[in-house]
JSON list of C-alpha atoms in Angstrom, two decimals:
[
{"chain": "A", "resi": 5, "resn": "MET", "atom": "CA", "xyz": [10.90, -21.39, 18.77]},
{"chain": "A", "resi": 6, "resn": "SER", "atom": "CA", "xyz": [10.54, -21.79, 15.05]},
{"chain": "A", "resi": 7, "resn": "ILE", "atom": "CA", "xyz": [13.04, -20.78, 12.52]},
{"chain": "A", "resi": 8, "resn": "MET", "atom": "CA", "xyz": [10.46, -18.13, 11.20]},
{"chain": "A", "resi": 9, "resn": "LYS", "atom": "CA", "xyz": [10.16, -16.70, 14.51]},
{"chain": "A", "resi": 10, "resn": "VAL", "atom": "CA", "xyz": [14.06, -16.64, 14.85]},
{"chain": "A", "resi": 11, "resn": "ARG", "atom": "CA", "xyz": [14.64, -14.88, 11.74]},
{"chain": "A", "resi": 12, "resn": "TYR", "atom": "CA", "xyz": [11.96, -12.35, 12.21]},
{"chain": "A", "resi": 13, "resn": "LEU", "atom": "CA", "xyz": [13.68, -11.52, 15.75]},
{"chain": "A", "resi": 14, "resn": "PHE", "atom": "CA", "xyz": [17.07, -11.40, 14.35]},
{"chain": "A", "resi": 15, "resn": "ALA", "atom": "CA", "xyz": [15.48, -9.01, 11.67]},
{"chain": "A", "resi": 16, "resn": "MET", "atom": "CA", "xyz": [13.78, -6.63, 14.01]},
{"chain": "A", "resi": 17, "resn": "LEU", "atom": "CA", "xyz": [17.00, -6.67, 16.19]},
{"chain": "A", "resi": 18, "resn": "LEU", "atom": "CA", "xyz": [19.22, -5.73, 13.11]},
{"chain": "A", "resi": 19, "resn": "LEU", "atom": "CA", "xyz": [16.61, -2.76, 11.91]},
{"chain": "A", "resi": 20, "resn": "LEU", "atom": "CA", "xyz": [16.77, -1.82, 15.94]},
{"chain": "A", "resi": 21, "resn": "CYS", "atom": "CA", "xyz": [20.34, -1.50, 15.68]},
{"chain": "A", "resi": 22, "resn": "LEU", "atom": "CA", "xyz": [20.50, 0.01, 11.91]},
{"chain": "A", "resi": 23, "resn": "THR", "atom": "CA", "xyz": [17.95, 2.79, 13.37]},
{"chain": "A", "resi": 24, "resn": "SER", "atom": "CA", "xyz": [19.57, 3.60, 16.72]},
{"chain": "A", "resi": 25, "resn": "GLY", "atom": "CA", "xyz": [23.00, 3.55, 14.73]},
{"chain": "A", "resi": 26, "resn": "ALA", "atom": "CA", "xyz": [21.19, 6.37, 12.11]},
{"chain": "A", "resi": 27, "resn": "ALA", "atom": "CA", "xyz": [20.25, 8.31, 15.00]},
{"chain": "A", "resi": 28, "resn": "ILE", "atom": "CA", "xyz": [23.48, 8.75, 16.92]},
{"chain": "A", "resi": 29, "resn": "ALA", "atom": "CA", "xyz": [25.05, 9.59, 13.67]},
{"chain": "A", "resi": 30, "resn": "LYS", "atom": "CA", "xyz": [22.44, 12.42, 13.38]},
{"chain": "A", "resi": 31, "resn": "ASP", "atom": "CA", "xyz": [22.93, 13.73, 16.87]},
{"chain": "A", "resi": 32, "resn": "GLU", "atom": "CA", "xyz": [26.56, 13.63, 16.15]},
{"chain": "A", "resi": 33, "resn": "VAL", "atom": "CA", "xyz": [26.12, 15.98, 13.43]},
{"chain": "A", "resi": 34, "resn": "LEU", "atom": "CA", "xyz": [23.62, 17.94, 15.46]},
{"chain": "A", "resi": 35, "resn": "LYS", "atom": "CA", "xyz": [26.59, 18.39, 18.29]},
{"chain": "A", "resi": 36, "resn": "GLN", "atom": "CA", "xyz": [28.93, 19.62, 15.80]},
{"chain": "A", "resi": 37, "resn": "ARG", "atom": "CA", "xyz": [26.47, 22.15, 14.47]},
{"chain": "A", "resi": 38, "resn": "MET", "atom": "CA", "xyz": [25.76, 23.26, 17.96]},
{"chain": "A", "resi": 39, "resn": "ILE", "atom": "CA", "xyz": [29.69, 23.69, 18.33]},
{"chain": "A", "resi": 40, "resn": "ASP", "atom": "CA", "xyz": [29.73, 25.54, 15.35]},
{"chain": "A", "resi": 41, "resn": "LEU", "atom": "CA", "xyz": [27.09, 28.20, 16.42]},
{"chain": "A", "resi": 42, "resn": "GLU", "atom": "CA", "xyz": [28.86, 28.63, 19.87]},
{"chain": "A", "resi": 43, "resn": "ARG", "atom": "CA", "xyz": [31.82, 29.44, 18.14]},
{"chain": "A", "resi": 44, "resn": "VAL", "atom": "CA", "xyz": [30.05, 32.50, 16.29]},
{"chain": "A", "resi": 45, "resn": "TYR", "atom": "CA", "xyz": [27.77, 33.09, 19.51]},
{"chain": "A", "resi": 46, "resn": "ILE", "atom": "CA", "xyz": [31.01, 33.55, 21.81]},
{"chain": "A", "resi": 47, "resn": "PRO", "atom": "CA", "xyz": [32.50, 36.49, 19.76]},
{"chain": "A", "resi": 48, "resn": "ALA", "atom": "CA", "xyz": [29.00, 38.35, 19.37]},
{"chain": "A", "resi": 49, "resn": "LEU", "atom": "CA", "xyz": [28.59, 38.05, 23.08]},
{"chain": "A", "resi": 50, "resn": "PHE", "atom": "CA", "xyz": [32.05, 39.49, 24.26]},
{"chain": "A", "resi": 51, "resn": "LEU", "atom": "CA", "xyz": [32.41, 42.08, 21.64]},
{"chain": "A", "resi": 52, "resn": "THR", "atom": "CA", "xyz": [28.91, 43.73, 22.35]},
{"chain": "A", "resi": 53, "resn": "SER", "atom": "CA", "xyz": [29.94, 43.68, 26.09]},
{"chain": "A", "resi": 54, "resn": "GLN", "atom": "CA", "xyz": [33.00, 45.89, 24.82]},
{"chain": "A", "resi": 55, "resn": "ASP", "atom": "CA", "xyz": [30.58, 48.13, 23.21]},
{"chain": "A", "resi": 56, "resn": "VAL", "atom": "CA", "xyz": [32.69, 48.38, 19.83]},
{"chain": "A", "resi": 57, "resn": "PRO", "atom": "CA", "xyz": [32.26, 48.68, 16.05]},
{"chain": "A", "resi": 58, "resn": "PRO", "atom": "CA", "xyz": [33.19, 44.93, 15.46]},
{"chain": "A", "resi": 59, "resn": "ALA", "atom": "CA", "xyz": [30.41, 44.00, 17.65]},
{"chain": "A", "resi": 60, "resn": "VAL", "atom": "CA", "xyz": [27.67, 44.48, 14.62]},
{"chain": "A", "resi": 61, "resn": "PRO", "atom": "CA", "xyz": [29.29, 42.22, 12.02]},
{"chain": "A", "resi": 62, "resn": "ALA", "atom": "CA", "xyz": [30.05, 39.75, 14.73]},
{"chain": "A", "resi": 63, "resn": "LEU", "atom": "CA", "xyz": [26.08, 39.70, 15.76]},
{"chain": "A", "resi": 64, "resn": "SER", "atom": "CA", "xyz": [25.15, 39.51, 12.29]},
{"chain": "A", "resi": 65, "resn": "LEU", "atom": "CA", "xyz": [27.08, 36.85, 11.61]},
{"chain": "A", "resi": 66, "resn": "TYR", "atom": "CA", "xyz": [25.80, 34.86, 14.55]},
{"chain": "A", "resi": 67, "resn": "VAL", "atom": "CA", "xyz": [22.14, 35.48, 13.36]},
{"chain": "A", "resi": 68, "resn": "ALA", "atom": "CA", "xyz": [22.89, 34.13, 10.18]},
{"chain": "A", "resi": 69, "resn": "SER", "atom": "CA", "xyz": [24.19, 30.95, 11.59]},
{"chain": "A", "resi": 70, "resn": "TRP", "atom": "CA", "xyz": [21.47, 30.93, 13.99]},
{"chain": "A", "resi": 71, "resn": "ASP", "atom": "CA", "xyz": [18.93, 31.38, 11.09]},
{"chain": "A", "resi": 72, "resn": "SER", "atom": "CA", "xyz": [20.65, 28.14, 9.47]},
{"chain": "A", "resi": 73, "resn": "PHE", "atom": "CA", "xyz": [20.68, 26.20, 12.65]},
{"chain": "A", "resi": 74, "resn": "ARG", "atom": "CA", "xyz": [16.98, 27.18, 13.34]},
{"chain": "A", "resi": 75, "resn": "ASP", "atom": "CA", "xyz": [15.75, 26.22, 9.92]},
{"chain": "A", "resi": 76, "resn": "ASP", "atom": "CA", "xyz": [17.47, 22.81, 10.01]},
{"chain": "A", "resi": 77, "resn": "TYR", "atom": "CA", "xyz": [16.68, 21.33, 13.56]},
{"chain": "A", "resi": 78, "resn": "ARG", "atom": "CA", "xyz": [13.70, 23.39, 15.08]},
{"chain": "A", "resi": 79, "resn": "THR", "atom": "CA", "xyz": [11.32, 20.57, 14.39]},
{"chain": "A", "resi": 80, "resn": "TYR", "atom": "CA", "xyz": [14.35, 17.81, 14.49]},
{"chain": "A", "resi": 81, "resn": "ARG", "atom": "CA", "xyz": [12.59, 16.57, 17.48]},
{"chain": "A", "resi": 82, "resn": "SER", "atom": "CA", "xyz": [8.66, 16.81, 18.10]},
{"chain": "A", "resi": 83, "resn": "SER", "atom": "CA", "xyz": [8.53, 18.00, 21.91]},
{"chain": "A", "resi": 84, "resn": "TRP", "atom": "CA", "xyz": [7.02, 21.34, 22.25]},
{"chain": "A", "resi": 85, "resn": "ARG", "atom": "CA", "xyz": [8.24, 21.78, 25.82]},
{"chain": "A", "resi": 86, "resn": "ASN", "atom": "CA", "xyz": [11.81, 20.26, 25.86]},
{"chain": "A", "resi": 87, "resn": "TRP", "atom": "CA", "xyz": [12.68, 21.13, 21.79]},
{"chain": "A", "resi": 88, "resn": "ILE", "atom": "CA", "xyz": [10.81, 23.75, 20.03]},
{"chain": "A", "resi": 89, "resn": "ALA", "atom": "CA", "xyz": [9.89, 26.03, 22.64]},
{"chain": "A", "resi": 90, "resn": "TYR", "atom": "CA", "xyz": [13.61, 26.71, 23.37]},
{"chain": "A", "resi": 91, "resn": "PHE", "atom": "CA", "xyz": [14.15, 27.20, 19.67]},
{"chain": "A", "resi": 92, "resn": "ASP", "atom": "CA", "xyz": [11.77, 30.02, 19.41]},
{"chain": "A", "resi": 93, "resn": "HIS", "atom": "CA", "xyz": [12.89, 31.50, 23.02]},
{"chain": "A", "resi": 94, "resn": "VAL", "atom": "CA", "xyz": [16.25, 31.76, 21.56]},
{"chain": "A", "resi": 95, "resn": "GLN", "atom": "CA", "xyz": [14.55, 33.44, 18.62]},
{"chain": "A", "resi": 96, "resn": "ASP", "atom": "CA", "xyz": [12.96, 36.38, 20.69]},
{"chain": "A", "resi": 97, "resn": "LEU", "atom": "CA", "xyz": [16.16, 36.83, 22.24]},
{"chain": "A", "resi": 98, "resn": "ILE", "atom": "CA", "xyz": [18.04, 37.34, 19.24]},
{"chain": "A", "resi": 99, "resn": "ASP", "atom": "CA", "xyz": [15.42, 39.83, 17.95]},
{"chain": "A", "resi": 100, "resn": "GLU", "atom": "CA", "xyz": [15.25, 41.85, 20.94]},
{"chain": "A", "resi": 101, "resn": "ALA", "atom": "CA", "xyz": [19.61, 41.98, 20.98]},
{"chain": "A", "resi": 102, "resn": "VAL", "atom": "CA", "xyz": [19.85, 42.84, 17.36]},
{"chain": "A", "resi": 103, "resn": "GLU", "atom": "CA", "xyz": [16.68, 45.73, 18.07]},
{"chain": "A", "resi": 104, "resn": "LEU", "atom": "CA", "xyz": [19.07, 46.98, 20.79]},
{"chain": "A", "resi": 105, "resn": "VAL", "atom": "CA", "xyz": [22.22, 46.99, 18.73]},
{"chain": "A", "resi": 106, "resn": "ALA", "atom": "CA", "xyz": [20.15, 48.84, 15.82]},
{"chain": "A", "resi": 107, "resn": "GLU", "atom": "CA", "xyz": [19.59, 51.36, 18.52]},
{"chain": "A", "resi": 108, "resn": "ASP", "atom": "CA", "xyz": [23.14, 51.48, 19.62]},
{"chain": "A", "resi": 109, "resn": "ASP", "atom": "CA", "xyz": [22.42, 49.90, 23.07]},
{"chain": "A", "resi": 110, "resn": "GLN", "atom": "CA", "xyz": [25.55, 46.80, 22.80]},
{"chain": "A", "resi": 111, "resn": "LEU", "atom": "CA", "xyz": [25.57, 46.72, 26.71]},
{"chain": "A", "resi": 112, "resn": "GLU", "atom": "CA", "xyz": [22.00, 46.30, 27.16]},
{"chain": "A", "resi": 113, "resn": "ALA", "atom": "CA", "xyz": [22.08, 43.73, 24.24]},
{"chain": "A", "resi": 114, "resn": "HIS", "atom": "CA", "xyz": [25.01, 41.67, 25.79]},
{"chain": "A", "resi": 115, "resn": "GLU", "atom": "CA", "xyz": [22.81, 41.34, 28.74]},
{"chain": "A", "resi": 116, "resn": "VAL", "atom": "CA", "xyz": [20.26, 39.66, 26.54]},
{"chain": "A", "resi": 117, "resn": "LEU", "atom": "CA", "xyz": [22.55, 37.59, 24.50]},
{"chain": "A", "resi": 118, "resn": "GLU", "atom": "CA", "xyz": [23.79, 36.23, 28.10]},
{"chain": "A", "resi": 119, "resn": "LEU", "atom": "CA", "xyz": [20.28, 34.67, 28.42]},
{"chain": "A", "resi": 120, "resn": "ILE", "atom": "CA", "xyz": [20.78, 32.87, 25.38]},
{"chain": "A", "resi": 121, "resn": "ARG", "atom": "CA", "xyz": [23.94, 31.06, 26.91]},
{"chain": "A", "resi": 122, "resn": "THR", "atom": "CA", "xyz": [21.78, 29.76, 29.81]},
{"chain": "A", "resi": 123, "resn": "THR", "atom": "CA", "xyz": [18.83, 28.86, 27.71]},
{"chain": "A", "resi": 124, "resn": "LEU", "atom": "CA", "xyz": [21.25, 26.80, 25.25]},
{"chain": "A", "resi": 125, "resn": "GLN", "atom": "CA", "xyz": [22.64, 25.21, 28.51]},
{"chain": "A", "resi": 126, "resn": "GLU", "atom": "CA", "xyz": [19.15, 23.92, 30.04]},
{"chain": "A", "resi": 127, "resn": "PHE", "atom": "CA", "xyz": [18.04, 23.12, 26.46]},
{"chain": "A", "resi": 128, "resn": "ARG", "atom": "CA", "xyz": [21.02, 20.63, 25.91]},
{"chain": "A", "resi": 129, "resn": "GLY", "atom": "CA", "xyz": [21.00, 19.44, 29.60]},
{"chain": "A", "resi": 130, "resn": "ARG", "atom": "CA", "xyz": [17.20, 18.14, 29.01]},
{"chain": "A", "resi": 131, "resn": "ASN", "atom": "CA", "xyz": [17.70, 16.44, 25.38]},
{"chain": "A", "resi": 132, "resn": "GLY", "atom": "CA", "xyz": [20.78, 14.19, 25.90]},
{"chain": "A", "resi": 133, "resn": "PHE", "atom": "CA", "xyz": [24.12, 16.50, 25.57]},
{"chain": "A", "resi": 134, "resn": "PRO", "atom": "CA", "xyz": [25.26, 16.91, 29.12]},
{"chain": "A", "resi": 135, "resn": "LYS", "atom": "CA", "xyz": [28.77, 17.28, 28.57]},
{"chain": "A", "resi": 136, "resn": "PHE", "atom": "CA", "xyz": [28.98, 20.21, 26.37]},
{"chain": "A", "resi": 137, "resn": "VAL", "atom": "CA", "xyz": [31.72, 22.01, 27.56]},
{"chain": "A", "resi": 138, "resn": "THR", "atom": "CA", "xyz": [30.41, 25.76, 27.12]},
{"chain": "A", "resi": 139, "resn": "ASP", "atom": "CA", "xyz": [27.74, 24.73, 29.08]},
{"chain": "A", "resi": 140, "resn": "GLU", "atom": "CA", "xyz": [29.79, 23.55, 32.15]},
{"chain": "A", "resi": 141, "resn": "LEU", "atom": "CA", "xyz": [31.75, 27.01, 31.73]},
{"chain": "A", "resi": 142, "resn": "THR", "atom": "CA", "xyz": [28.38, 28.66, 31.71]},
{"chain": "A", "resi": 143, "resn": "GLU", "atom": "CA", "xyz": [27.55, 26.81, 35.05]},
{"chain": "A", "resi": 144, "resn": "PHE", "atom": "CA", "xyz": [30.81, 27.63, 36.99]},
{"chain": "A", "resi": 145, "resn": "HIS", "atom": "CA", "xyz": [29.96, 31.63, 35.30]},
{"chain": "A", "resi": 146, "resn": "THR", "atom": "CA", "xyz": [26.70, 31.50, 37.02]},
{"chain": "A", "resi": 147, "resn": "ILE", "atom": "CA", "xyz": [28.38, 30.37, 40.42]},
{"chain": "A", "resi": 148, "resn": "MET", "atom": "CA", "xyz": [31.18, 32.44, 40.02]},
{"chain": "A", "resi": 149, "resn": "GLY", "atom": "CA", "xyz": [29.07, 35.73, 39.49]},
{"chain": "A", "resi": 150, "resn": "GLU", "atom": "CA", "xyz": [27.24, 34.68, 42.81]},
{"chain": "A", "resi": 151, "resn": "ILE", "atom": "CA", "xyz": [30.49, 34.37, 44.58]},
{"chain": "A", "resi": 152, "resn": "ILE", "atom": "CA", "xyz": [31.93, 37.71, 43.62]},
{"chain": "A", "resi": 153, "resn": "ALA", "atom": "CA", "xyz": [28.22, 39.44, 44.11]},
{"chain": "A", "resi": 154, "resn": "VAL", "atom": "CA", "xyz": [28.14, 38.12, 47.98]},
{"chain": "A", "resi": 155, "resn": "SER", "atom": "CA", "xyz": [32.02, 39.07, 48.39]},
{"chain": "A", "resi": 156, "resn": "GLN", "atom": "CA", "xyz": [31.51, 42.44, 47.61]},
{"chain": "A", "resi": 157, "resn": "SER", "atom": "CA", "xyz": [28.37, 43.11, 49.85]},
{"chain": "A", "resi": 158, "resn": "ASP", "atom": "CA", "xyz": [28.53, 43.97, 53.59]},
{"chain": "A", "resi": 159, "resn": "PHE", "atom": "CA", "xyz": [29.52, 41.08, 55.48]},
{"chain": "A", "resi": 160, "resn": "ASP", "atom": "CA", "xyz": [27.88, 39.71, 58.32]},
{"chain": "A", "resi": 161, "resn": "ASP", "atom": "CA", "xyz": [27.81, 36.68, 60.41]},
{"chain": "A", "resi": 162, "resn": "ASP", "atom": "CA", "xyz": [26.15, 34.20, 57.68]},
{"chain": "A", "resi": 163, "resn": "THR", "atom": "CA", "xyz": [28.53, 35.64, 54.71]},
{"chain": "A", "resi": 164, "resn": "ILE", "atom": "CA", "xyz": [31.65, 33.46, 55.03]},
{"chain": "A", "resi": 165, "resn": "ASN", "atom": "CA", "xyz": [29.29, 30.22, 55.41]},
{"chain": "A", "resi": 166, "resn": "ILE", "atom": "CA", "xyz": [27.55, 31.58, 52.20]},
{"chain": "A", "resi": 167, "resn": "LEU", "atom": "CA", "xyz": [30.74, 31.80, 50.42]},
{"chain": "A", "resi": 168, "resn": "TYR", "atom": "CA", "xyz": [32.16, 28.35, 51.88]},
{"chain": "A", "resi": 169, "resn": "ASP", "atom": "CA", "xyz": [28.74, 26.88, 50.19]},
{"chain": "A", "resi": 170, "resn": "LEU", "atom": "CA", "xyz": [29.16, 28.80, 46.79]},
{"chain": "A", "resi": 171, "resn": "TYR", "atom": "CA", "xyz": [32.96, 27.90, 46.75]},
{"chain": "A", "resi": 172, "resn": "ASP", "atom": "CA", "xyz": [31.79, 23.99, 46.92]},
{"chain": "A", "resi": 173, "resn": "GLU", "atom": "CA", "xyz": [29.20, 24.39, 44.32]},
{"chain": "A", "resi": 174, "resn": "GLY", "atom": "CA", "xyz": [31.97, 26.25, 42.22]},
{"chain": "A", "resi": 175, "resn": "SER", "atom": "CA", "xyz": [34.63, 23.75, 42.77]},
{"chain": "A", "resi": 176, "resn": "HIS", "atom": "CA", "xyz": [32.32, 20.78, 41.83]},
{"chain": "A", "resi": 177, "resn": "ALA", "atom": "CA", "xyz": [31.26, 22.96, 38.67]},
{"chain": "A", "resi": 178, "resn": "TRP", "atom": "CA", "xyz": [35.08, 23.61, 37.84]},
{"chain": "A", "resi": 179, "resn": "PHE", "atom": "CA", "xyz": [35.73, 19.65, 38.19]},
{"chain": "A", "resi": 180, "resn": "LYS", "atom": "CA", "xyz": [33.32, 19.15, 35.56]},
{"chain": "A", "resi": 181, "resn": "VAL", "atom": "CA", "xyz": [35.28, 21.47, 32.98]},
{"chain": "A", "resi": 182, "resn": "GLU", "atom": "CA", "xyz": [38.25, 20.03, 34.26]},
{"chain": "A", "resi": 183, "resn": "LYS", "atom": "CA", "xyz": [37.18, 16.52, 33.51]},
{"chain": "A", "resi": 184, "resn": "ASN", "atom": "CA", "xyz": [35.76, 17.33, 30.25]},
{"chain": "A", "resi": 185, "resn": "THR", "atom": "CA", "xyz": [38.49, 17.13, 27.48]},
{"chain": "A", "resi": 186, "resn": "VAL", "atom": "CA", "xyz": [38.09, 19.33, 24.56]},
{"chain": "A", "resi": 187, "resn": "ASP", "atom": "CA", "xyz": [38.01, 18.03, 21.36]},
{"chain": "A", "resi": 188, "resn": "ALA", "atom": "CA", "xyz": [40.24, 20.59, 19.03]},
{"chain": "A", "resi": 189, "resn": "ASP", "atom": "CA", "xyz": [39.16, 19.30, 15.90]},
{"chain": "A", "resi": 190, "resn": "ALA", "atom": "CA", "xyz": [35.72, 20.03, 16.90]},
{"chain": "A", "resi": 191, "resn": "TRP", "atom": "CA", "xyz": [36.08, 23.32, 18.38]},
{"chain": "A", "resi": 192, "resn": "GLY", "atom": "CA", "xyz": [38.89, 24.49, 15.53]},
{"chain": "A", "resi": 193, "resn": "LEU", "atom": "CA", "xyz": [41.63, 24.98, 18.24]},
{"chain": "A", "resi": 194, "resn": "SER", "atom": "CA", "xyz": [45.25, 24.72, 17.35]},
{"chain": "A", "resi": 195, "resn": "GLN", "atom": "CA", "xyz": [47.83, 22.70, 19.27]},
{"chain": "A", "resi": 196, "resn": "VAL", "atom": "CA", "xyz": [48.88, 26.09, 20.96]},
{"chain": "A", "resi": 197, "resn": "GLU", "atom": "CA", "xyz": [45.09, 27.02, 21.59]},
{"chain": "A", "resi": 198, "resn": "LEU", "atom": "CA", "xyz": [44.65, 23.90, 23.18]},
{"chain": "A", "resi": 199, "resn": "ASN", "atom": "CA", "xyz": [47.54, 24.20, 25.39]},
{"chain": "A", "resi": 200, "resn": "ASN", "atom": "CA", "xyz": [46.49, 27.72, 26.40]},
{"chain": "A", "resi": 201, "resn": "TYR", "atom": "CA", "xyz": [43.02, 26.21, 27.36]},
{"chain": "A", "resi": 202, "resn": "ASN", "atom": "CA", "xyz": [44.09, 23.82, 29.54]},
{"chain": "A", "resi": 203, "resn": "ASN", "atom": "CA", "xyz": [46.68, 25.90, 31.25]},
{"chain": "A", "resi": 204, "resn": "LEU", "atom": "CA", "xyz": [43.80, 28.31, 31.94]},
{"chain": "A", "resi": 205, "resn": "VAL", "atom": "CA", "xyz": [41.94, 25.52, 33.45]},
{"chain": "A", "resi": 206, "resn": "ILE", "atom": "CA", "xyz": [44.65, 24.85, 35.62]},
{"chain": "A", "resi": 207, "resn": "VAL", "atom": "CA", "xyz": [44.85, 28.61, 36.62]},
{"chain": "A", "resi": 208, "resn": "GLU", "atom": "CA", "xyz": [41.47, 28.63, 37.61]},
{"chain": "A", "resi": 209, "resn": "ARG", "atom": "CA", "xyz": [41.78, 25.89, 39.61]},
{"chain": "A", "resi": 210, "resn": "ASN", "atom": "CA", "xyz": [44.78, 27.49, 41.38]},
{"chain": "A", "resi": 211, "resn": "ALA", "atom": "CA", "xyz": [42.47, 30.54, 41.83]},
{"chain": "A", "resi": 212, "resn": "LEU", "atom": "CA", "xyz": [39.62, 28.52, 43.42]},
{"chain": "A", "resi": 213, "resn": "ASP", "atom": "CA", "xyz": [42.20, 27.09, 45.72]},
{"chain": "A", "resi": 214, "resn": "ALA", "atom": "CA", "xyz": [43.34, 30.92, 46.68]},
{"chain": "A", "resi": 215, "resn": "PHE", "atom": "CA", "xyz": [39.92, 32.00, 47.34]},
{"chain": "A", "resi": 216, "resn": "ALA", "atom": "CA", "xyz": [39.49, 28.74, 49.80]},
{"chain": "A", "resi": 217, "resn": "ALA", "atom": "CA", "xyz": [42.61, 29.86, 51.65]},
{"chain": "A", "resi": 218, "resn": "ALA", "atom": "CA", "xyz": [41.37, 33.39, 51.95]},
{"chain": "A", "resi": 219, "resn": "LEU", "atom": "CA", "xyz": [37.96, 32.08, 53.32]},
{"chain": "A", "resi": 220, "resn": "SER", "atom": "CA", "xyz": [40.20, 30.15, 55.95]},
{"chain": "A", "resi": 221, "resn": "GLY", "atom": "CA", "xyz": [42.11, 33.20, 56.74]},
{"chain": "A", "resi": 222, "resn": "GLY", "atom": "CA", "xyz": [38.60, 35.47, 57.25]},
{"chain": "A", "resi": 223, "resn": "ASP", "atom": "CA", "xyz": [40.18, 38.54, 56.10]},
{"chain": "A", "resi": 224, "resn": "ILE", "atom": "CA", "xyz": [37.29, 40.59, 54.02]},
{"chain": "A", "resi": 225, "resn": "ALA", "atom": "CA", "xyz": [39.51, 42.61, 51.75]},
{"chain": "A", "resi": 226, "resn": "THR", "atom": "CA", "xyz": [41.47, 39.21, 50.84]},
{"chain": "A", "resi": 227, "resn": "ILE", "atom": "CA", "xyz": [38.38, 37.26, 49.95]},
{"chain": "A", "resi": 228, "resn": "SER", "atom": "CA", "xyz": [37.09, 39.94, 47.85]},
{"chain": "A", "resi": 229, "resn": "SER", "atom": "CA", "xyz": [40.30, 40.10, 46.22]},
{"chain": "A", "resi": 230, "resn": "ALA", "atom": "CA", "xyz": [40.27, 36.38, 45.76]},
{"chain": "A", "resi": 231, "resn": "ALA", "atom": "CA", "xyz": [36.78, 36.03, 44.57]},
{"chain": "A", "resi": 232, "resn": "SER", "atom": "CA", "xyz": [37.58, 38.68, 41.93]},
{"chain": "A", "resi": 233, "resn": "GLY", "atom": "CA", "xyz": [40.71, 36.36, 40.80]},
{"chain": "A", "resi": 234, "resn": "LEU", "atom": "CA", "xyz": [38.21, 34.07, 39.56]},
{"chain": "A", "resi": 235, "resn": "LYS", "atom": "CA", "xyz": [36.93, 35.96, 36.79]},
{"chain": "A", "resi": 236, "resn": "LEU", "atom": "CA", "xyz": [39.64, 36.40, 34.51]},
{"chain": "A", "resi": 237, "resn": "PRO", "atom": "CA", "xyz": [40.67, 32.70, 33.78]},
{"chain": "A", "resi": 238, "resn": "GLN", "atom": "CA", "xyz": [37.52, 31.20, 32.91]},
{"chain": "A", "resi": 239, "resn": "ALA", "atom": "CA", "xyz": [36.74, 34.24, 31.10]},
{"chain": "A", "resi": 240, "resn": "MET", "atom": "CA", "xyz": [39.97, 33.54, 28.91]},
{"chain": "A", "resi": 241, "resn": "ALA", "atom": "CA", "xyz": [39.43, 30.02, 28.76]},
{"chain": "A", "resi": 242, "resn": "TYR", "atom": "CA", "xyz": [35.62, 30.62, 27.17]},
{"chain": "A", "resi": 243, "resn": "LEU", "atom": "CA", "xyz": [36.88, 33.23, 24.64]},
{"chain": "A", "resi": 244, "resn": "LEU", "atom": "CA", "xyz": [39.44, 30.71, 23.21]},
{"chain": "A", "resi": 245, "resn": "LEU", "atom": "CA", "xyz": [36.56, 28.45, 22.36]},
{"chain": "A", "resi": 246, "resn": "GLY", "atom": "CA", "xyz": [35.01, 31.03, 19.95]},
{"chain": "A", "resi": 247, "resn": "ASP", "atom": "CA", "xyz": [36.10, 32.21, 16.80]},
{"chain": "A", "resi": 248, "resn": "LEU", "atom": "CA", "xyz": [37.68, 35.42, 17.47]}
]
């Protein structure tokens, strides 16, 4: 191989490394912006569920944060299906939620805001941000909702088996939460808040163990109670990640 060819290949390799490094750095900035957006989304989501006056400024703050994020990143990647369409869908949901709050229907606005949670979970999964802790909490939240709904329905011969399957899914989803260490600086958590979050992760695992034990016992009332016990620890852990 000639010296010129070696130099050319070296230059191309150096350019590739520099370009890749710049892309990674830009994605890290984007990830922090996503975290910042989540931190103002969570209060808006929670407060609308409580139907209280502070929900209005919380939603306004989220809208302003979303507008800035959308303006900066809507065309950050060129794919319509995997990138831009998600921004447009979230915008539609936000517009609907704002209209509902203006009509003094916070509870319905909350249901619309919940759809943003799962939309952005899918968006990040498709675009190389698979270990986003609030998305993992959302995955568990979805399964937990199914567990509670089934446990409160009329039991038949298949109900216990269905709940066992859902327990396995939920336990696996929570395992991902357990393994995803939260960056306290990125999420704006004090050491006390981080300790509280980590303790709640343990409490939720204990609640899952209690649910599994209830399934083994087979008593319907105990199963329903244990299923309901899954809700509070994960909700409190999720809220700790918000700027409340």
